[in-house]
């Protein structure tokens, strides 16, 4: 059953987070006033078109920003501790130890000249989770089994692995230090459906078993619908809708969420007409005034063009839109 | 199985363009002159490339140094025609009658002094600058012309053609370059132009060809090469329209490095007195050495330092311009990469 | 779709392609990757056939064989192009292996390919105009002015308007969706009757994907183009194709009309593929696919059914018999499996 935030004290709380990249054309607002909470053992999906700021949020949380990235406001509270003011030295303890990330294109992140198992062992030893090498190896074997890899594969080199196997090894590495939060950025985008399906099952199993919290980033709403309890829809650096996955996909409130869903081809049920979202996402160096979605929105009014919409709260979900789609009476009780 | 990294598409509508924005053409206003558009685009490319280049201070400094040497090369014939009497100031046959203590230290008539044969050092220095440019640039053009074609052809055809060309390259690399030149110059009377040609050919079929070939290989497997073939493009079309233009930036870089190598090789050969050249920086040092002034260099610094410093400066300047160009050509090295 | 009365546009019989596993320059290779193995199908004029399967199963290789970017190891491809388009050069049925020299040029006007990766399929130094006009230029069609008009026209057709704003852009100034439109324009500019589209939307995002999909459908209808549409996404194939062929390690294992295949999959691999597709519908609960193991490389595979190692239904018979032949289990529904 999906847990709602009310049930538990959140592990991770993000308040009013904003990030800009300094570019030749001036500052580019990649993340703007994003707030959300993540309960223990809960998984939160982030969806949106490419370039809408999903990866940037993940990088903020890990405090792994490129040189030209600047956190302009906000707090990142992990178990009540704000990560934003921490020094790089202090942050290192939280990174991998408490919060781990599976990067987009992670399967190319393994070092080709070392045995895969050795790379995970080193990650464990570096964080002092296990003191002895034997203990660390024992642990890696367990992790490998957990993600569905034969522990014998520890002795192999990355190039001997298929894409799916490498991706699993990377997930094992992320789990190595028992993090309380794991962030997965498009971990299956490069994989086939069958491999993807198996990997998602394993990821979900591990997450349940260790009661870890997870942030799952993807532009494939089918995948996100299956692995997450709650979902955040992003557009142009902003979170525009947040709620329980079943509610949001059952009855989207924000026109962008609805557009995303009706442009998603599906193999089940009747073949519905695919709708094309007109236009392109805005240039974040120079976003439109008011609601950033208004140039592409069928419901846009004068109000939308002038002012960023206020949040409409319905039970455990909310959206930022002047004209939310459904009358939400009764939802979220 | 070849795994493809999940790509991260450039976000739509965000014009993070490295080389300026495309010209907008209004088609409703009559015919478009394609040549004009292309000229305009080439101009923009140059201008924007320059904008990146000037961000590298060392690159600009080095370019300034090269410009100073170029000015020196141009100034020599002018000075000879106006203020310098040929009898006194000719770099090879002149003799400074106004002094008896050759080699004379710097004085106001001879700002850098004279050599042991009574010739003006400044005149020699300026005169040689021209030779160095001719040598360096000829060698570089020959090297790059050959290496680009060889690299592209070897990469494109592969198989036997590739094997033959690459074994040739290995052979040339295995030959010790300077020693080979020493042998050749001992056997033949090498003047500047032949020297440039030999250095160019050795570089062109040797190391540079291998580097350009490996780059050409990575271009060759790009889908746009296949797309060009599917469009009906011939081998010639693919090599000269798709592969070589994409090699040119790297070629330009190696041109700079070749200039450095050629000037240096010339200096070594001249120092050993093996070349049939009237005057060069290497010969200036050679002359000092023959006169026995090299070992007591501290007392006769003007015989060695101007020529030595010029060699070092011009060689490093070309090298550093190459490195700065690398940044223009290789956007990955750039800092604010969108 | 494939009307048995008229001859198909493309008829593929027993198509096979083996890649030698690198051995030195003068040594004979001893083992081969069986990338495409005994594949047969028909493609009618203005029909769209989907080719679906996991990565590395040989889809792209089939596509490249069909447009003669690769030479087959065995088998036949027979084309029958519409007579008015090809004049005397490729009249009637022609075999792929006989197309050479002058005929190959004419062939290239008839058969085009859209490549998988829009980020790599355009030369980064050339403008949109250069890229789209390339087929015209190398074929010597029209003069410079005529080509400019033709390119502007096709840019409007693929939705890059106003054409003047796009003509002289370089690839880095285009978004992924726009690049894919340029790739489509390049394939269509010389008026082909048959296009291989290799995963034209797999690298695009949801919003640009639907745009490209409807564009391709519309153009197919308007210009009467036949597609071989390669994809690993069954949901995309459902929207784009009249028929779907499912490939596994170089073999076509099932082929049927799209809705029939989705409603009534017969091959165990097709079933697994279908049940692995995640769905955003919160009401839908799907069964996990019941196959084990990973896709392997088809290096000198044993003669038995290619799917045997991962098949949940495999029997004694599958172990001892050769790869099953394709049988028509229902009208126009072909399956290669002993147990289906
Ligand atoms: N030129 C080649 N040399 C050697 N092997 C090759 C070559 N091209 C393809 N292969 C191999 O042939 C098989 C089929 O490749 P192909 O590119 O057709 O797969 P695909 O189905 O298109 O996969 P994807 O979905 O990843 O594009 C793979 O095992 C591949 O590694
Ligand atoms: N290092 C960077 N410098 C400048 N802009 C960047 C950088 N990284 C990302 N961006 C921009 O920030 C926006 C959000 O990017 P990202 O978080 O990667 O999106 P997503 O993961 O949703 O595809 C995009 O407009 C992207 O171009
Ligand atoms: S605020 Fe207005 S423009 Fe924005 S999504 Fe809502 S209706 Fe559309
Ligand atoms: S023939 Fe046998 S092994 Fe092959 S798919 Fe059918 S049941 Fe499975
Ligand atoms: Mg991303
Ligand atoms: Mg492919």
CSV table of N, CA, C and O in Angstrom, one decimal, chain B residues 1-5 7 9-13 16-27 31-32 34 37-38 41-42 45 159-160 163 222-224 226-234 237 241-243 245-246 249 329, chain C residues 25-26 55-56 64 69 105 108 111-113 115-117 119-127 129-130 134-135 138-139 144-145 148-149 152 163-165 167-170 172-176 179 186 190 203 205 295 297:
chain,number,residue,atom,x,y,z
B,1,UNK,N,28.5,-7.3,-27.6
B,1,UNK,CA,27.4,-6.4,-27.9
B,1,UNK,C,27.8,-5.0,-27.6
B,1,UNK,O,28.5,-4.7,-26.7
B,2,UNK,N,27.4,-4.1,-28.5
B,2,UNK,CA,27.9,-2.7,-28.3
B,2,UNK,C,26.8,-2.0,-27.5
B,2,UNK,O,25.6,-1.9,-27.9
B,3,UNK,N,27.2,-1.5,-26.3
B,3,UNK,CA,26.3,-0.8,-25.5
B,3,UNK,C,26.3,0.7,-25.8
B,3,UNK,O,27.3,1.3,-26.0
B,4,UNK,N,25.2,1.2,-26.0
B,4,UNK,CA,25.1,2.7,-26.3
B,4,UNK,C,24.7,3.4,-25.0
B,4,UNK,O,23.8,3.1,-24.3
B,5,UNK,N,25.5,4.4,-24.6
B,5,UNK,CA,25.2,5.1,-23.4
B,5,UNK,C,23.8,5.9,-23.6
B,5,UNK,O,23.6,6.4,-24.7
B,7,UNK,N,21.8,8.7,-24.1
B,7,UNK,CA,22.3,10.0,-24.3
B,7,UNK,C,21.5,11.0,-23.6
B,7,UNK,O,20.4,10.8,-23.1
B,9,UNK,N,19.9,14.3,-24.4
B,9,UNK,CA,19.7,15.2,-25.5
B,9,UNK,C,19.9,16.6,-25.0
B,9,UNK,O,19.5,17.0,-23.9
B,10,UNK,N,20.4,17.5,-25.9
B,10,UNK,CA,20.4,18.9,-25.6
B,10,UNK,C,18.9,19.3,-25.4
B,10,UNK,O,18.1,19.0,-26.3
B,11,UNK,N,18.6,20.1,-24.4
B,11,UNK,CA,17.2,20.4,-24.2
B,11,UNK,C,16.7,21.3,-25.4
B,11,UNK,O,17.5,22.1,-25.9
B,12,UNK,N,15.5,21.0,-25.7
B,12,UNK,CA,14.9,21.6,-26.9
B,12,UNK,C,14.8,23.1,-26.7
B,12,UNK,O,14.6,23.6,-25.6
B,13,UNK,N,15.0,23.8,-27.8
B,13,UNK,CA,14.7,25.3,-27.7
B,13,UNK,C,15.7,26.0,-27.0
B,13,UNK,O,15.6,27.2,-26.8
B,16,UNK,N,22.0,26.9,-26.9
B,16,UNK,CA,23.4,27.0,-26.4
B,16,UNK,C,24.3,26.6,-27.6
B,16,UNK,O,24.8,25.5,-27.8
B,17,UNK,N,24.5,27.6,-28.5
B,17,UNK,CA,25.2,27.3,-29.7
B,17,UNK,C,26.7,27.7,-29.5
B,17,UNK,O,27.0,28.7,-29.0
B,18,UNK,N,27.6,26.8,-29.9
B,18,UNK,CA,29.0,27.1,-29.8
B,18,UNK,C,29.4,28.1,-30.8
B,18,UNK,O,30.4,28.8,-30.6
B,19,UNK,N,28.8,28.0,-32.0
B,19,UNK,CA,29.3,28.9,-33.0
B,19,UNK,C,28.2,29.8,-33.5
B,19,UNK,O,27.9,29.9,-34.7
B,20,UNK,N,27.7,30.6,-32.6
B,20,UNK,CA,26.7,31.6,-33.0
B,20,UNK,C,25.4,31.0,-33.6
B,20,UNK,O,25.3,29.8,-33.8
B,21,UNK,N,24.5,31.9,-33.8
B,21,UNK,CA,23.2,31.4,-34.3
B,21,UNK,C,23.2,31.4,-35.8
B,21,UNK,O,23.9,32.1,-36.4
B,22,UNK,N,22.3,30.5,-36.3
B,22,UNK,CA,22.2,30.4,-37.7
B,22,UNK,C,21.6,31.7,-38.3
B,22,UNK,O,20.7,32.3,-37.7
B,23,UNK,N,22.0,32.0,-39.5
B,23,UNK,CA,21.4,33.2,-40.1
B,23,UNK,C,20.0,32.8,-40.5
B,23,UNK,O,19.7,31.7,-41.0
B,24,UNK,N,19.1,33.8,-40.2
B,24,UNK,CA,17.7,33.5,-40.6
B,24,UNK,C,17.5,34.0,-42.0
B,24,UNK,O,17.9,35.1,-42.4
B,25,UNK,N,16.9,33.2,-42.9
B,25,UNK,CA,16.7,33.6,-44.3
B,25,UNK,C,15.2,33.9,-44.5
B,25,UNK,O,14.4,33.0,-44.1
B,26,UNK,N,14.9,35.0,-45.1
B,26,UNK,CA,13.5,35.2,-45.4
B,26,UNK,C,13.3,34.8,-46.9
B,26,UNK,O,13.8,35.5,-47.8
B,27,UNK,N,12.7,33.6,-47.0
B,27,UNK,CA,12.6,33.1,-48.4
B,27,UNK,C,11.6,33.8,-49.3
B,27,UNK,O,11.7,33.7,-50.5
B,31,UNK,N,15.3,35.4,-54.5
B,31,UNK,CA,16.3,34.4,-54.5
B,31,UNK,C,17.3,34.5,-53.3
B,31,UNK,O,17.6,35.6,-52.9
B,32,UNK,N,17.8,33.4,-52.9
B,32,UNK,CA,18.8,33.4,-51.8
B,32,UNK,C,20.2,33.1,-52.5
B,32,UNK,O,20.3,32.2,-53.3
B,34,UNK,N,23.4,31.5,-52.2
B,34,UNK,CA,24.0,30.5,-51.3
B,34,UNK,C,25.4,30.9,-50.9
B,34,UNK,O,25.9,30.7,-49.8
B,37,UNK,N,25.5,33.4,-48.2
B,37,UNK,CA,25.2,32.8,-46.9
B,37,UNK,C,26.4,32.0,-46.4
B,37,UNK,O,26.7,32.2,-45.2
B,38,UNK,N,27.0,31.2,-47.2
B,38,UNK,CA,28.1,30.4,-46.7
B,38,UNK,C,29.3,31.3,-46.2
B,38,UNK,O,29.9,31.1,-45.2
B,41,UNK,N,28.4,32.6,-42.9
B,41,UNK,CA,28.5,31.6,-41.9
B,41,UNK,C,30.0,31.3,-41.5
B,41,UNK,O,30.3,31.2,-40.4
B,42,UNK,N,30.8,31.3,-42.6
B,42,UNK,CA,32.3,31.1,-42.3
B,42,UNK,C,32.8,32.2,-41.4
B,42,UNK,O,33.6,32.0,-40.5
B,45,UNK,N,31.7,31.7,-37.9
B,45,UNK,CA,32.5,30.6,-37.3
B,45,UNK,C,33.8,31.2,-36.8
B,45,UNK,O,34.3,30.9,-35.7
B,159,UNK,N,41.5,-2.6,-44.2
B,159,UNK,CA,42.0,-3.8,-44.9
B,159,UNK,C,43.5,-3.6,-45.3
B,159,UNK,O,44.3,-3.0,-44.6
B,160,UNK,N,43.7,-4.0,-46.6
B,160,UNK,CA,45.1,-4.0,-47.1
B,160,UNK,C,45.7,-2.6,-47.2
B,160,UNK,O,46.9,-2.3,-46.7
B,163,UNK,N,46.6,-1.5,-43.8
B,163,UNK,CA,47.8,-2.2,-43.3
B,163,UNK,C,49.1,-1.6,-43.9
B,163,UNK,O,50.1,-1.4,-43.2
B,222,UNK,N,30.6,6.9,-37.7
B,222,UNK,CA,29.4,7.7,-37.4
B,222,UNK,C,28.3,7.4,-38.4
B,222,UNK,O,28.5,7.2,-39.5
B,223,UNK,N,27.1,7.4,-37.9
B,223,UNK,CA,26.0,7.1,-38.8
B,223,UNK,C,25.9,8.0,-39.9
B,223,UNK,O,25.3,7.7,-41.0
B,224,UNK,N,26.4,9.3,-39.8
B,224,UNK,CA,26.2,10.2,-41.0
B,224,UNK,C,27.0,9.7,-42.2
B,224,UNK,O,26.7,10.1,-43.3
B,226,UNK,N,27.2,6.6,-43.0
B,226,UNK,CA,26.3,5.6,-43.6
B,226,UNK,C,25.2,6.3,-44.3
B,226,UNK,O,24.8,5.9,-45.4
B,227,UNK,N,24.7,7.3,-43.7
B,227,UNK,CA,23.6,8.1,-44.3
B,227,UNK,C,24.1,8.7,-45.7
B,227,UNK,O,23.3,8.6,-46.6
B,228,UNK,N,25.3,9.1,-45.7
B,228,UNK,CA,25.8,9.7,-47.0
B,228,UNK,C,25.9,8.6,-48.1
B,228,UNK,O,25.6,8.8,-49.2
B,229,UNK,N,26.2,7.4,-47.6
B,229,UNK,CA,26.3,6.3,-48.6
B,229,UNK,C,24.9,5.9,-49.0
B,229,UNK,O,24.7,5.7,-50.2
B,230,UNK,N,24.0,5.9,-48.1
B,230,UNK,CA,22.6,5.5,-48.4
B,230,UNK,C,22.0,6.6,-49.4
B,230,UNK,O,21.1,6.3,-50.2
B,231,UNK,N,22.5,7.8,-49.3
B,231,UNK,CA,22.0,8.9,-50.2
B,231,UNK,C,22.6,8.6,-51.6
B,231,UNK,O,22.1,9.3,-52.6
B,232,UNK,N,23.5,7.7,-51.8
B,232,UNK,CA,24.1,7.5,-53.1
B,232,UNK,C,25.5,8.1,-53.2
B,232,UNK,O,26.0,8.2,-54.4
B,233,UNK,N,26.1,8.6,-52.2
B,233,UNK,CA,27.4,9.2,-52.2
B,233,UNK,C,28.5,8.2,-52.6
B,233,UNK,O,28.5,7.1,-52.1
B,234,UNK,N,29.5,8.6,-53.4
B,234,UNK,CA,30.6,7.8,-53.8
B,234,UNK,C,31.6,7.8,-52.7
B,234,UNK,O,31.6,8.6,-51.7
B,237,UNK,N,33.2,11.1,-52.5
B,237,UNK,CA,32.3,12.1,-51.8
B,237,UNK,C,32.4,11.9,-50.3
B,237,UNK,O,32.6,12.9,-49.6
B,241,UNK,N,34.0,15.0,-48.5
B,241,UNK,CA,33.0,15.9,-48.0
B,241,UNK,C,32.7,15.6,-46.5
B,241,UNK,O,32.3,16.6,-45.8
B,242,UNK,N,32.9,14.4,-46.1
B,242,UNK,CA,32.5,14.1,-44.7
B,242,UNK,C,33.7,13.9,-43.8
B,242,UNK,O,33.7,14.4,-42.7
B,243,UNK,N,34.6,13.1,-44.2
B,243,UNK,CA,35.7,12.7,-43.3
B,243,UNK,C,36.7,13.8,-43.2
B,243,UNK,O,37.0,14.3,-42.1
B,245,UNK,N,36.8,17.1,-43.9
B,245,UNK,CA,36.4,18.4,-43.2
B,245,UNK,C,36.3,18.2,-41.7
B,245,UNK,O,36.6,19.1,-40.9
B,246,UNK,N,35.9,17.0,-41.2
B,246,UNK,CA,35.9,16.8,-39.8
B,246,UNK,C,37.3,16.5,-39.2
B,246,UNK,O,37.4,16.6,-38.0
B,249,UNK,N,40.1,20.4,-38.1
B,249,UNK,CA,40.5,21.0,-36.9
B,249,UNK,C,41.7,20.4,-36.2
B,249,UNK,O,42.6,21.1,-35.8
B,329,UNK,N,38.8,23.9,-30.8
B,329,UNK,CA,38.4,22.8,-31.7
B,329,UNK,C,37.7,21.7,-30.9
B,329,UNK,O,36.8,21.0,-31.3
C,25,UNK,N,44.6,-10.3,-40.1
C,25,UNK,CA,44.4,-9.9,-41.5
C,25,UNK,C,44.3,-11.0,-42.4
C,25,UNK,O,43.5,-11.1,-43.3
C,26,UNK,N,45.3,-11.9,-42.3
C,26,UNK,CA,45.4,-13.0,-43.3
C,26,UNK,C,44.9,-14.4,-42.8
C,26,UNK,O,45.0,-15.4,-43.5
C,55,UNK,N,17.6,-5.5,-27.9
C,55,UNK,CA,18.8,-5.0,-28.5
C,55,UNK,C,19.8,-6.1,-28.9
C,55,UNK,O,20.0,-7.0,-28.2
C,56,UNK,N,20.3,-5.9,-30.1
C,56,UNK,CA,21.3,-6.9,-30.6
C,56,UNK,C,20.7,-8.1,-31.3
C,56,UNK,O,21.4,-9.0,-31.6
C,64,UNK,N,19.6,-2.6,-42.8
C,64,UNK,CA,20.8,-2.2,-43.7
C,64,UNK,C,20.9,-3.2,-44.9
C,64,UNK,O,21.3,-2.7,-46.0
C,69,UNK,N,23.1,-1.4,-47.6
C,69,UNK,CA,24.3,-0.9,-47.0
C,69,UNK,C,25.2,-2.0,-46.5
C,69,UNK,O,26.3,-1.8,-46.1
C,105,UNK,N,22.4,3.6,-58.2
C,105,UNK,CA,22.0,5.0,-58.0
C,105,UNK,C,20.5,5.2,-58.0
C,105,UNK,O,19.9,5.9,-57.2
C,108,UNK,N,19.0,3.8,-54.9
C,108,UNK,CA,19.1,4.7,-53.8
C,108,UNK,C,18.0,5.7,-53.7
C,108,UNK,O,17.7,6.3,-52.7
C,111,UNK,N,15.0,3.5,-52.2
C,111,UNK,CA,15.0,2.9,-50.9
C,111,UNK,C,15.9,3.7,-50.0
C,111,UNK,O,17.1,4.0,-50.3
C,112,UNK,N,15.3,4.3,-48.9
C,112,UNK,CA,16.1,5.1,-48.1
C,112,UNK,C,16.0,4.6,-46.6
C,112,UNK,O,15.2,3.8,-46.3
C,113,UNK,N,16.9,5.2,-45.8
C,113,UNK,CA,16.9,4.7,-44.4
C,113,UNK,C,17.0,5.9,-43.5
C,113,UNK,O,17.6,6.9,-43.7
C,115,UNK,N,18.1,6.8,-39.6
C,115,UNK,CA,19.0,6.1,-38.7
C,115,UNK,C,18.5,6.3,-37.2
C,115,UNK,O,17.9,7.3,-36.9
C,116,UNK,N,19.0,5.4,-36.4
C,116,UNK,CA,18.6,5.3,-35.0
C,116,UNK,C,18.8,6.6,-34.2
C,116,UNK,O,18.0,7.0,-33.4
C,117,UNK,N,20.0,7.2,-34.4
C,117,UNK,CA,20.5,8.2,-33.4
C,117,UNK,C,20.5,9.5,-34.1
C,117,UNK,O,21.4,9.9,-34.8
C,119,UNK,N,21.4,12.2,-33.0
C,119,UNK,CA,22.5,13.0,-32.5
C,119,UNK,C,23.7,12.7,-33.3
C,119,UNK,O,24.7,13.5,-33.3
C,120,UNK,N,23.8,11.6,-34.0
C,120,UNK,CA,25.0,11.2,-34.7
C,120,UNK,C,24.7,11.0,-36.2
C,120,UNK,O,25.7,10.8,-36.9
C,121,UNK,N,23.5,11.1,-36.6
C,121,UNK,CA,23.3,10.9,-38.0
C,121,UNK,C,23.4,12.1,-38.9
C,121,UNK,O,23.1,12.0,-40.1
C,122,UNK,N,23.7,13.2,-38.3
C,122,UNK,CA,24.0,14.4,-39.1
C,122,UNK,C,25.4,14.8,-38.9
C,122,UNK,O,25.9,14.9,-37.8
C,123,UNK,N,26.1,15.2,-40.0
C,123,UNK,CA,27.5,15.7,-40.0
C,123,UNK,C,27.4,17.0,-39.2
C,123,UNK,O,26.8,18.0,-39.6
C,124,UNK,N,28.2,17.1,-38.1
C,124,UNK,CA,28.1,18.3,-37.2
C,124,UNK,C,28.5,19.6,-37.9
C,124,UNK,O,28.2,20.7,-37.5
C,125,UNK,N,29.3,19.5,-39.0
C,125,UNK,CA,29.8,20.7,-39.7
C,125,UNK,C,28.9,21.1,-40.8
C,125,UNK,O,29.2,22.1,-41.4
C,126,UNK,N,27.9,20.3,-41.2
C,126,UNK,CA,27.1,20.7,-42.3
C,126,UNK,C,25.8,21.3,-41.9
C,126,UNK,O,25.2,20.8,-40.9
C,127,UNK,N,25.2,22.1,-42.7
C,127,UNK,CA,24.0,22.8,-42.3
C,127,UNK,C,22.8,21.8,-42.7
C,127,UNK,O,23.0,20.9,-43.4
C,129,UNK,N,20.5,22.5,-44.7
C,129,UNK,CA,20.4,22.5,-46.2
C,129,UNK,C,21.4,21.5,-46.8
C,129,UNK,O,20.9,20.7,-47.6
C,130,UNK,N,22.6,21.5,-46.4
C,130,UNK,CA,23.6,20.6,-47.0
C,130,UNK,C,23.2,19.1,-46.8
C,130,UNK,O,23.3,18.3,-47.6
C,134,UNK,N,21.9,16.7,-49.8
C,134,UNK,CA,23.0,15.7,-50.2
C,134,UNK,C,22.5,14.7,-51.2
C,134,UNK,O,23.1,14.5,-52.2
C,135,UNK,N,21.4,14.0,-50.9
C,135,UNK,CA,20.9,13.0,-51.9
C,135,UNK,C,20.7,13.6,-53.3
C,135,UNK,O,21.1,13.0,-54.3
C,138,UNK,N,24.4,14.5,-54.8
C,138,UNK,CA,25.2,13.4,-55.2
C,138,UNK,C,24.6,12.7,-56.4
C,138,UNK,O,25.2,12.0,-57.2
C,139,UNK,N,23.3,12.8,-56.5
C,139,UNK,CA,22.6,12.1,-57.7
C,139,UNK,C,22.5,13.1,-58.8
C,139,UNK,O,21.9,12.7,-59.9
C,144,UNK,N,21.4,24.3,-58.3
C,144,UNK,CA,21.4,24.8,-56.9
C,144,UNK,C,20.1,25.5,-56.5
C,144,UNK,O,19.5,25.2,-55.4
C,145,UNK,N,19.5,26.3,-57.4
C,145,UNK,CA,18.3,27.0,-57.1
C,145,UNK,C,17.2,26.1,-56.9
C,145,UNK,O,16.4,26.1,-55.9
C,148,UNK,N,17.4,24.3,-53.6
C,148,UNK,CA,17.0,25.1,-52.4
C,148,UNK,C,15.5,25.2,-52.3
C,148,UNK,O,14.9,25.0,-51.2
C,149,UNK,N,14.8,25.2,-53.4
C,149,UNK,CA,13.3,25.2,-53.4
C,149,UNK,C,12.8,23.9,-52.8
C,149,UNK,O,11.9,23.9,-52.0
C,152,UNK,N,13.4,23.6,-49.1
C,152,UNK,CA,12.5,24.5,-48.3
C,152,UNK,C,11.1,23.8,-48.3
C,152,UNK,O,10.5,23.8,-47.2
C,163,UNK,N,10.8,27.7,-43.1
C,163,UNK,CA,12.0,26.9,-43.6
C,163,UNK,C,13.3,27.8,-43.5
C,163,UNK,O,14.3,27.3,-43.2
C,164,UNK,N,13.1,29.1,-43.7
C,164,UNK,CA,14.3,30.0,-43.8
C,164,UNK,C,15.0,30.0,-42.4
C,164,UNK,O,16.2,30.2,-42.4
C,165,UNK,N,14.3,29.8,-41.3
C,165,UNK,CA,14.9,29.8,-40.0
C,165,UNK,C,15.8,28.6,-39.8
C,165,UNK,O,16.6,28.6,-38.8
C,167,UNK,N,17.1,26.5,-42.5
C,167,UNK,CA,18.0,26.0,-43.6
C,167,UNK,C,19.4,26.0,-43.3
C,167,UNK,O,20.2,25.1,-43.6
C,168,UNK,N,19.9,27.1,-42.6
C,168,UNK,CA,21.3,27.2,-42.4
C,168,UNK,C,21.7,26.9,-40.9
C,168,UNK,O,22.7,27.5,-40.5
C,169,UNK,N,21.0,26.2,-40.2
C,169,UNK,CA,21.4,25.8,-38.9
C,169,UNK,C,22.3,24.6,-39.0
C,169,UNK,O,22.2,23.8,-39.9
C,170,UNK,N,23.2,24.5,-38.0
C,170,UNK,CA,24.0,23.2,-37.9
C,170,UNK,C,23.3,22.4,-36.8
C,170,UNK,O,22.5,22.9,-36.0
C,172,UNK,N,23.9,21.2,-33.9
C,172,UNK,CA,23.9,21.5,-32.5
C,172,UNK,C,22.9,22.6,-32.2
C,172,UNK,O,22.6,22.9,-31.0
C,173,UNK,N,22.4,23.3,-33.2
C,173,UNK,CA,21.4,24.3,-33.0
C,173,UNK,C,20.0,23.8,-33.1
C,173,UNK,O,19.0,24.5,-33.1
C,174,UNK,N,19.8,22.4,-33.1
C,174,UNK,CA,18.5,21.8,-33.2
C,174,UNK,C,18.3,20.9,-32.0
C,174,UNK,O,19.2,20.3,-31.5
C,175,UNK,N,17.0,20.8,-31.6
C,175,UNK,CA,16.7,19.9,-30.6
C,175,UNK,C,16.6,18.5,-31.2
C,175,UNK,O,16.6,18.3,-32.4
C,176,UNK,N,16.5,17.4,-30.3
C,176,UNK,CA,16.5,16.1,-30.8
C,176,UNK,C,15.3,15.8,-31.8
C,176,UNK,O,15.5,15.2,-32.8
C,179,UNK,N,16.1,17.4,-35.1
C,179,UNK,CA,17.0,16.7,-35.9
C,179,UNK,C,16.4,15.5,-36.5
C,179,UNK,O,16.7,15.1,-37.7
C,186,UNK,N,15.6,14.2,-45.1
C,186,UNK,CA,16.7,13.8,-45.9
C,186,UNK,C,16.3,12.5,-46.6
C,186,UNK,O,16.6,12.2,-47.8
C,190,UNK,N,14.2,12.6,-52.0
C,190,UNK,CA,14.2,12.2,-53.4
C,190,UNK,C,13.1,11.2,-53.7
C,190,UNK,O,13.1,10.5,-54.7
C,203,UNK,N,15.3,7.6,-29.1
C,203,UNK,CA,16.2,8.5,-28.4
C,203,UNK,C,15.5,9.8,-28.1
C,203,UNK,O,16.1,10.8,-27.6
C,205,UNK,N,12.2,12.2,-26.5
C,205,UNK,CA,11.4,12.2,-25.3
C,205,UNK,C,10.0,12.2,-25.7
C,205,UNK,O,9.6,12.4,-26.8
C,295,UNK,N,19.9,-12.3,-22.8
C,295,UNK,CA,20.1,-12.4,-24.2
C,295,UNK,C,21.6,-12.7,-24.4
C,295,UNK,O,22.4,-12.1,-23.9
C,297,UNK,N,24.9,-13.7,-27.2
C,297,UNK,CA,25.3,-13.4,-28.6
C,297,UNK,C,25.1,-14.6,-29.4
C,297,UNK,O,25.5,-15.7,-29.0
